[in-house]
Tab-separated table of N, CA and C in Angstrom:
chain	number	residue	atom	x	y	z
A	217	MET	N	1.561	4.959	15.248
A	217	MET	CA	1.633	4.244	14.204
A	217	MET	C	1.646	2.878	14.118
A	218	ALA	N	2.053	2.325	15.450
A	218	ALA	CA	1.926	0.702	15.511
A	218	ALA	C	0.560	0.212	14.976
A	219	CYS	N	-0.507	1.142	15.319
A	219	CYS	CA	-1.890	0.504	15.198
A	219	CYS	C	-1.939	0.566	13.712
A	220	ALA	N	-1.439	1.260	12.831
A	220	ALA	CA	-1.327	1.678	11.319
A	220	ALA	C	-0.824	0.261	10.843
A	221	GLN	N	0.422	-0.051	11.145
A	221	GLN	CA	1.103	-0.997	10.868
A	221	GLN	C	0.176	-2.483	11.031
A	222	GLU	N	-0.310	-2.442	11.995
A	222	GLU	CA	-1.281	-3.646	12.519
A	222	GLU	C	-2.408	-4.081	11.593
A	223	LEU	N	-3.007	-2.804	11.379
A	223	LEU	CA	-4.185	-2.767	10.448
A	223	LEU	C	-3.807	-2.984	8.810
A	224	VAL	N	-2.699	-2.410	8.549
A	224	VAL	CA	-2.335	-2.960	7.026
A	224	VAL	C	-1.782	-4.348	7.104
A	225	GLY	N	-1.181	-4.755	8.020
A	225	GLY	CA	-0.724	-6.084	8.173
A	225	GLY	C	-2.088	-7.372	8.246
A	226	LEU	N	-3.268	-7.098	9.058
A	226	LEU	CA	-4.352	-7.751	8.814
A	226	LEU	C	-5.112	-7.696	7.772
A	227	THR	N	-5.072	-6.424	7.178
A	227	THR	CA	-5.821	-6.220	5.957
A	227	THR	C	-5.222	-7.049	4.967
A	228	ALA	N	-3.797	-6.988	4.650
A	228	ALA	CA	-3.090	-7.930	3.688
A	228	ALA	C	-3.231	-9.374	3.921
A	229	GLY	N	-3.449	-9.698	5.269
A	229	GLY	CA	-3.317	-11.272	5.382
A	229	GLY	C	-4.896	-11.636	5.433
A	230	PHE	N	-6.094	-11.008	5.566
A	230	PHE	CA	-7.210	-11.451	5.321
A	230	PHE	C	-7.540	-11.486	3.765
A	231	VAL	N	-6.974	-10.658	3.070
A	231	VAL	CA	-7.091	-10.612	1.515
A	231	VAL	C	-6.141	-11.457	0.959
A	232	GLY	N	-5.096	-11.937	1.535
A	232	GLY	CA	-4.360	-13.377	1.036
A	232	GLY	C	-5.192	-14.324	1.339
A	233	VAL	N	-5.822	-14.631	2.748
A	233	VAL	CA	-6.470	-15.671	2.855
A	233	VAL	C	-7.460	-16.115	2.027
A	234	ARG	N	-8.351	-14.745	1.516
A	234	ARG	CA	-9.061	-14.985	0.576
A	234	ARG	C	-8.837	-15.174	-0.906
A	235	ALA	N	-7.595	-14.577	-1.421
A	235	ALA	CA	-6.922	-15.137	-2.502
A	235	ALA	C	-6.753	-16.565	-2.417
A	236	SER	N	-6.093	-17.080	-1.423
A	236	SER	CA	-5.852	-18.548	-1.363
A	236	SER	C	-6.995	-19.645	-1.325
A	237	GLY	N	-7.863	-19.046	-0.581
A	237	GLY	CA	-9.300	-19.639	-0.284
A	237	GLY	C	-9.770	-19.771	-1.595
A	238	GLN	N	-10.120	-18.702	-2.333
A	238	GLN	CA	-10.618	-18.568	-3.822
A	238	GLN	C	-9.911	-19.243	-4.861
A	239	GLY	N	-8.680	-19.372	-4.633
A	239	GLY	CA	-7.670	-20.233	-5.812
A	239	GLY	C	-7.953	-21.512	-5.509
A	240	GLY	N	-8.138	-21.983	-4.335
A	240	GLY	CA	-8.273	-23.372	-3.938
A	240	GLY	C	-9.668	-23.920	-4.070
A	241	THR	N	-10.770	-23.231	-4.834
A	241	THR	CA	-12.020	-23.483	-5.383
A	241	THR	C	-12.061	-24.958	-6.436
A	242	THR	N	-10.784	-24.933	-6.975
A	242	THR	CA	-10.917	-26.143	-8.059
A	242	THR	C	-10.480	-27.534	-7.111
A	243	MET	N	-10.093	-27.487	-6.070
A	243	MET	CA	-9.761	-28.383	-4.891
A	243	MET	C	-10.735	-28.956	-4.204
A	244	VAL	N	-11.648	-28.272	-4.327
A	244	VAL	CA	-12.949	-28.375	-3.005
A	244	VAL	C	-13.667	-29.751	-3.481
A	245	SER	N	-13.926	-30.534	-2.701
A	245	SER	CA	-14.749	-31.804	-2.781
A	245	SER	C	-15.875	-31.937	-1.685
A	246	PRO	N	-16.876	-32.599	-1.845
A	246	PRO	CA	-17.627	-32.322	-0.852
A	246	PRO	C	-17.435	-33.094	0.377
A	247	GLY	N	-17.925	-32.848	1.509
A	247	GLY	CA	-17.533	-33.512	2.803
A	247	GLY	C	-16.632	-32.572	3.539
A	248	LEU	N	-15.648	-32.900	4.290
A	248	LEU	CA	-14.525	-32.060	5.010
A	248	LEU	C	-13.993	-31.009	4.200
A	249	GLY	N	-13.713	-31.142	2.994
A	249	GLY	CA	-12.955	-30.194	2.011
A	249	GLY	C	-13.957	-29.026	1.872
A	250	ALA	N	-15.178	-29.328	1.623
A	250	ALA	CA	-15.907	-28.282	1.240
A	250	ALA	C	-16.244	-27.358	2.584
A	251	LEU	N	-16.476	-28.116	3.792
A	251	LEU	CA	-16.621	-27.273	5.190
A	251	LEU	C	-15.214	-26.505	5.557
A	252	LEU	N	-14.125	-26.898	5.225
A	252	LEU	CA	-12.832	-26.231	5.407
A	252	LEU	C	-12.840	-24.873	4.217
A	253	TYR	N	-13.237	-25.254	3.152
A	253	TYR	CA	-13.180	-24.071	2.279
A	253	TYR	C	-14.321	-23.254	2.408
A	254	GLY	N	-15.379	-23.382	3.185
A	254	GLY	CA	-16.265	-22.532	3.877
A	254	GLY	C	-15.893	-21.853	4.808
A	255	ALA	N	-14.960	-22.354	5.842
A	255	ALA	CA	-14.588	-21.907	6.858
A	255	ALA	C	-13.585	-20.970	6.420
A	256	VAL	N	-12.309	-21.174	5.491
A	256	VAL	CA	-11.589	-20.146	5.148
A	256	VAL	C	-12.122	-18.893	4.751
A	257	LEU	N	-12.785	-19.143	3.513
A	257	LEU	CA	-13.621	-18.078	2.933
A	257	LEU	C	-14.477	-17.079	4.009
A	258	GLY	N	-15.214	-17.623	5.261
A	258	GLY	CA	-15.824	-17.128	6.201
A	258	GLY	C	-14.891	-16.371	7.095
A	259	VAL	N	-13.919	-16.936	7.511
A	259	VAL	CA	-12.644	-16.372	8.149
A	259	VAL	C	-12.255	-15.061	7.475
A	260	ALA	N	-11.961	-15.034	6.082
A	260	ALA	CA	-11.503	-13.843	5.208
A	260	ALA	C	-12.484	-12.736	5.453
A	261	ALA	N	-13.817	-13.335	5.099
A	261	ALA	CA	-14.688	-12.383	4.927
A	261	ALA	C	-14.882	-11.383	6.346
A	262	SER	N	-15.099	-12.413	7.427
A	262	SER	CA	-15.482	-11.765	8.719
A	262	SER	C	-14.289	-10.801	9.035
A	263	GLY	N	-12.929	-11.446	8.899
A	263	GLY	CA	-11.844	-10.550	9.143
A	263	GLY	C	-11.628	-9.412	8.314
A	264	ALA	N	-12.185	-9.528	7.193
A	264	ALA	CA	-11.959	-8.092	6.553
A	264	ALA	C	-12.994	-7.002	7.140
A	265	ARG	N	-14.083	-7.326	7.367
A	265	ARG	CA	-15.232	-6.531	7.894
A	265	ARG	C	-14.713	-5.867	9.491
A	266	ALA	N	-14.063	-6.848	10.025
A	266	ALA	CA	-13.567	-6.310	11.310
A	266	ALA	C	-12.599	-5.243	11.280
A	267	VAL	N	-11.488	-5.511	10.269
A	267	VAL	CA	-10.371	-4.757	10.120
A	267	VAL	C	-11.029	-3.519	9.253
A	268	GLU	N	-11.892	-3.533	8.605
A	268	GLU	CA	-12.812	-2.326	7.792
A	268	GLU	C	-13.387	-1.261	9.038
A	269	SER	N	-13.993	-1.914	9.900
A	269	SER	CA	-14.649	-1.396	11.086
A	269	SER	C	-13.579	-0.347	11.848
A	270	ALA	N	-12.389	-0.903	11.979
A	270	ALA	CA	-11.252	-0.418	12.605
A	270	ALA	C	-10.815	0.687	11.664
A	271	ALA	N	-10.399	0.412	10.319
A	271	ALA	CA	-9.290	1.315	9.759
A	271	ALA	C	-9.853	2.458	9.057
A	272	LEU	N	-11.524	2.156	8.862
A	272	LEU	CA	-12.167	3.711	8.268
A	272	LEU	C	-12.003	4.815	9.235
A	273	PRO	N	-12.362	4.516	10.721
A	273	PRO	CA	-12.463	5.748	11.290
A	273	PRO	C	-10.903	6.158	11.563
A	274	PHE	N	-9.938	5.098	11.837
A	274	PHE	CA	-8.669	5.345	12.145
A	274	PHE	C	-7.855	6.260	10.998
A	275	TYR	N	-7.911	6.053	9.793
A	275	TYR	CA	-7.449	6.745	9.042
A	275	TYR	C	-8.288	7.926	8.440
A	276	PHE	N	-9.463	7.910	8.574
A	276	PHE	CA	-10.155	9.050	7.720
A	276	PHE	C	-11.398	9.539	8.812
A	277	GLY	N	-11.172	9.492	10.215
A	277	GLY	CA	-11.863	10.160	11.040
A	277	GLY	C	-13.207	9.565	11.042
A	278	THR	N	-14.146	10.101	11.860
A	278	THR	CA	-15.640	9.571	12.015
A	278	THR	C	-16.410	10.784	11.256
A	279	ALA	N	-16.123	11.764	10.745
A	279	ALA	CA	-16.923	12.591	10.144
A	279	ALA	C	-17.797	12.173	9.004
A	280	GLY	N	-16.766	11.858	8.054
A	280	GLY	CA	-17.306	11.222	6.637
A	280	GLY	C	-17.583	9.692	6.922
A	281	LEU	N	-17.952	9.019	7.989
A	281	LEU	CA	-17.570	7.705	7.986
A	281	LEU	C	-18.788	6.929	7.231
A	282	GLY	N	-19.949	7.435	7.261
A	282	GLY	CA	-21.329	7.053	6.583
A	282	GLY	C	-21.135	6.991	5.112
A	283	THR	N	-20.478	8.231	4.659
A	283	THR	CA	-20.096	7.859	3.299
A	283	THR	C	-19.281	7.299	2.734
A	284	LEU	N	-18.068	6.877	3.494
A	284	LEU	CA	-17.225	6.113	3.151
A	284	LEU	C	-17.770	4.552	3.312
A	285	ARG	N	-18.210	4.155	4.284
A	285	ARG	CA	-19.182	2.866	4.566
A	285	ARG	C	-20.397	2.845	3.236
A	286	GLY	N	-21.098	3.579	2.626
A	286	GLY	CA	-21.598	3.749	1.607
A	286	GLY	C	-20.746	3.119	0.339
A	287	LEU	N	-19.951	3.944	0.193
A	287	LEU	CA	-19.056	3.535	-0.848
A	287	LEU	C	-18.352	2.234	-1.022
A	288	THR	N	-17.835	1.982	0.088
A	288	THR	CA	-17.454	0.624	0.322
A	288	THR	C	-18.235	-0.533	0.249
A	289	GLN	N	-19.609	-0.349	0.628
A	289	GLN	CA	-20.556	-1.250	0.408
A	289	GLN	C	-21.017	-1.430	-0.939
A	290	SER	N	-21.178	-0.064	-1.771
A	290	SER	CA	-21.447	-0.008	-3.254
A	290	SER	C	-20.356	-0.883	-3.982
A	291	VAL	N	-19.459	-0.703	-4.004
A	291	VAL	CA	-18.428	-1.607	-4.372
A	291	VAL	C	-18.504	-3.034	-3.972
A	292	ALA	N	-18.664	-3.469	-2.992
A	292	ALA	CA	-19.010	-4.902	-2.643
A	292	ALA	C	-20.044	-5.360	-3.251
A	293	VAL	N	-21.204	-4.741	-3.329
A	293	VAL	CA	-22.483	-5.192	-4.038
A	293	VAL	C	-21.979	-5.280	-5.426
A	294	ALA	N	-21.194	-4.230	-5.892
A	294	ALA	CA	-21.127	-4.323	-7.419
A	294	ALA	C	-20.232	-5.545	-7.799
A	295	SER	N	-19.259	-6.140	-6.838
A	295	SER	CA	-18.295	-7.000	-7.300
A	295	SER	C	-19.086	-8.087	-6.985
A	296	THR	N	-20.188	-8.224	-6.425
A	296	THR	CA	-20.930	-9.231	-6.524
A	296	THR	C	-21.509	-9.564	-7.586
A	297	ALA	N	-22.007	-8.580	-8.266
A	297	ALA	CA	-22.827	-8.728	-9.711
A	297	ALA	C	-21.900	-8.892	-10.577
A	298	VAL	N	-20.621	-8.351	-10.825
A	298	VAL	CA	-19.834	-8.227	-11.866
A	298	VAL	C	-19.196	-9.814	-11.616
A	299	GLY	N	-18.468	-10.242	-10.678
A	299	GLY	CA	-17.995	-11.653	-10.620
A	299	GLY	C	-18.599	-12.756	-11.224
A	300	PRO	N	-19.740	-13.082	-11.204
A	300	PRO	CA	-20.537	-13.974	-11.915
A	300	PRO	C	-20.529	-13.899	-13.291
A	301	ILE	N	-20.505	-12.453	-13.746
A	301	ILE	CA	-20.337	-12.169	-15.352
A	301	ILE	C	-18.959	-12.490	-15.738
A	302	LEU	N	-17.906	-12.258	-14.947
A	302	LEU	CA	-16.471	-12.454	-15.329
A	302	LEU	C	-16.110	-14.168	-15.538
A	303	LEU	N	-16.512	-14.581	-14.347
A	303	LEU	CA	-16.599	-16.110	-14.504
A	303	LEU	C	-17.556	-16.795	-15.883
A	304	SER	N	-18.667	-16.265	-16.061
A	304	SER	CA	-19.246	-16.850	-17.109
A	304	SER	C	-18.418	-16.494	-18.549
A	305	LEU	N	-17.860	-15.238	-18.691
A	305	LEU	CA	-17.072	-15.180	-19.809
A	305	LEU	C	-15.958	-15.896	-19.778
A	306	ALA	N	-15.312	-16.062	-18.977
A	306	ALA	CA	-13.988	-17.122	-18.978
A	306	ALA	C	-14.526	-18.316	-19.357
A	307	ARG	N	-15.449	-18.718	-18.817
A	307	ARG	CA	-15.879	-20.233	-19.215
A	307	ARG	C	-16.406	-20.269	-20.561
A	308	GLY	N	-17.254	-19.135	-21.112
A	308	GLY	CA	-17.190	-19.306	-22.300
A	308	GLY	C	-16.240	-19.059	-23.665
A	309	TRP	N	-15.146	-18.503	-22.827
A	309	TRP	CA	-13.998	-18.274	-23.631
A	309	TRP	C	-12.927	-19.415	-23.568
A	310	SER	N	-13.073	-19.934	-22.427
A	310	SER	CA	-11.941	-21.329	-22.368
A	310	SER	C	-12.482	-22.562	-22.241
A	311	GLY	N	-13.895	-22.445	-21.881
A	311	GLY	CA	-14.576	-23.801	-21.603
A	311	GLY	C	-14.652	-24.285	-20.304
A	312	SER	N	-13.930	-23.566	-19.210
A	312	SER	CA	-13.604	-23.805	-17.844
A	312	SER	C	-13.638	-22.771	-17.045
A	313	TYR	N	-14.209	-22.912	-15.860
A	313	TYR	CA	-14.367	-21.723	-14.826
A	313	TYR	C	-12.976	-21.369	-14.334
A	314	LEU	N	-11.988	-22.566	-14.696
A	314	LEU	CA	-10.363	-22.354	-14.012
A	314	LEU	C	-9.953	-20.687	-14.436
A	315	PRO	N	-9.820	-20.248	-15.443
A	315	PRO	CA	-9.162	-19.177	-15.883
A	315	PRO	C	-9.541	-17.778	-15.188
A	316	GLY	N	-10.988	-17.889	-14.998
A	316	GLY	CA	-11.564	-16.788	-14.309
A	316	GLY	C	-11.483	-16.785	-12.812
A	317	VAL	N	-11.394	-18.229	-12.100
A	317	VAL	CA	-11.044	-18.202	-10.638
A	317	VAL	C	-9.616	-17.752	-10.582
A	318	MET	N	-8.806	-18.289	-11.468
A	318	MET	CA	-7.214	-18.028	-11.051
A	318	MET	C	-7.289	-16.626	-11.082
A	319	GLY	N	-7.705	-16.223	-12.267
A	319	GLY	CA	-7.368	-14.437	-12.482
A	319	GLY	C	-7.936	-13.563	-11.302
A	320	LEU	N	-9.243	-13.765	-10.820
A	320	LEU	CA	-9.821	-13.321	-9.598
A	320	LEU	C	-9.001	-13.451	-8.298
A	321	SER	N	-8.406	-14.604	-8.152
A	321	SER	CA	-7.521	-14.897	-7.199
A	321	SER	C	-6.357	-14.132	-7.055
A	322	MET	N	-5.644	-13.870	-8.412
A	322	MET	CA	-4.680	-13.025	-8.542
A	322	MET	C	-4.971	-11.616	-8.268
A	323	LEU	N	-5.873	-11.338	-8.586
A	323	LEU	CA	-6.561	-10.084	-7.937
A	323	LEU	C	-6.316	-9.639	-6.763
A	324	CYS	N	-7.224	-10.632	-6.073
A	324	CYS	CA	-7.236	-10.700	-4.605
A	324	CYS	C	-5.443	-10.751	-4.106
A	325	ALA	N	-4.499	-11.317	-4.307
A	325	ALA	CA	-3.424	-11.578	-4.069
A	325	ALA	C	-2.692	-9.969	-4.437
A	326	LEU	N	-2.933	-9.588	-5.557
A	326	LEU	CA	-2.199	-8.478	-6.173
A	326	LEU	C	-2.785	-7.329	-5.091
A	327	VAL	N	-4.037	-6.953	-4.555
A	327	VAL	CA	-4.688	-6.254	-3.422
A	327	VAL	C	-3.965	-6.557	-2.066
A	328	ALA	N	-3.653	-7.776	-1.984
A	328	ALA	CA	-2.863	-7.887	-0.416
A	328	ALA	C	-1.743	-7.465	-0.565
A	329	VAL	N	-0.824	-7.507	-1.581
A	329	VAL	CA	0.462	-6.956	-1.847
A	329	VAL	C	0.605	-5.140	-1.687
A	330	ALA	N	-0.612	-4.534	-2.448
A	330	ALA	CA	-0.840	-3.372	-2.558
A	330	ALA	C	-1.114	-2.863	-1.455
A	331	VAL	N	-1.857	-3.571	-0.599
A	331	VAL	CA	-2.232	-2.665	0.920
A	331	VAL	C	-1.095	-2.352	1.452
A	332	CYS	N	-0.034	-3.307	1.634
A	332	CYS	CA	1.083	-3.305	2.296
A	332	CYS	C	1.991	-1.695	2.171
A	333	PHE	N	1.776	-1.181	0.846
A	333	PHE	CA	2.395	-0.094	0.181
A	333	PHE	C	1.317	1.198	0.512
A	334	ALA	N	0.476	1.127	0.872
A	334	ALA	CA	-0.735	2.068	1.147
A	334	ALA	C	-0.271	3.058	2.418
A	335	ARG	N	-0.295	4.603	2.117
A	335	ARG	CA	0.116	5.251	2.985
A	335	ARG	C	-1.168	5.987	3.727
A	336	ARG	N	-0.626	6.402	4.878
A	336	ARG	CA	-1.735	6.766	5.782
A	336	ARG	C	-2.190	8.308	4.923
A	337	PRO	N	-3.703	8.546	4.754
A	337	PRO	CA	-4.080	9.673	4.237
A	337	PRO	C	-3.624	11.171	5.119
A	338	GLU	N	-3.222	11.964	4.327
A	338	GLU	CA	-3.059	13.412	4.940
A	338	GLU	C	-4.185	14.008	5.369
A	339	HIS	N	-4.529	14.538	6.516
A	339	HIS	CA	-5.522	15.226	7.282
A	339	HIS	C	-5.472	16.720	6.788
A	340	ARG	N	-6.385	17.366	5.854
A	340	ARG	CA	-6.249	18.716	5.767
A	340	ARG	C	-7.134	19.263	6.711
A	341	THR	N	-6.753	20.704	6.794
A	341	THR	CA	-7.755	21.235	7.657
A	341	THR	C	-8.335	22.427	6.835
A	342	VAL	N	-9.510	22.501	7.120
A	342	VAL	CA	-10.556	23.599	6.177
A	342	VAL	C	-10.570	25.036	6.764
């Protein structure tokens, strides 16, 4: 059970890093600030992939791993298509990207909190 708690903690941590990095978009300036911003987002993305690689087989087994990976990748690709649309709608509505960026950052923070309450799935025998 300790492994499950570690996976949940790591997931929440990396999503939280993503939320803080994304929320800091408005403070990015050329030079060192841009490099640090890129590093924070890179750490969050790489960490999330590493945790996903360990968490999916741990929680769901390896029998349906391909299906789960396909689903998670489909959601990831869809989110990269929807994110810019949401940001452009926010800019059209408010004249600034800030409300959209902050809204998406708050969504990441909400996911980081929600992960802490996730339960381990029950394995059914067929």
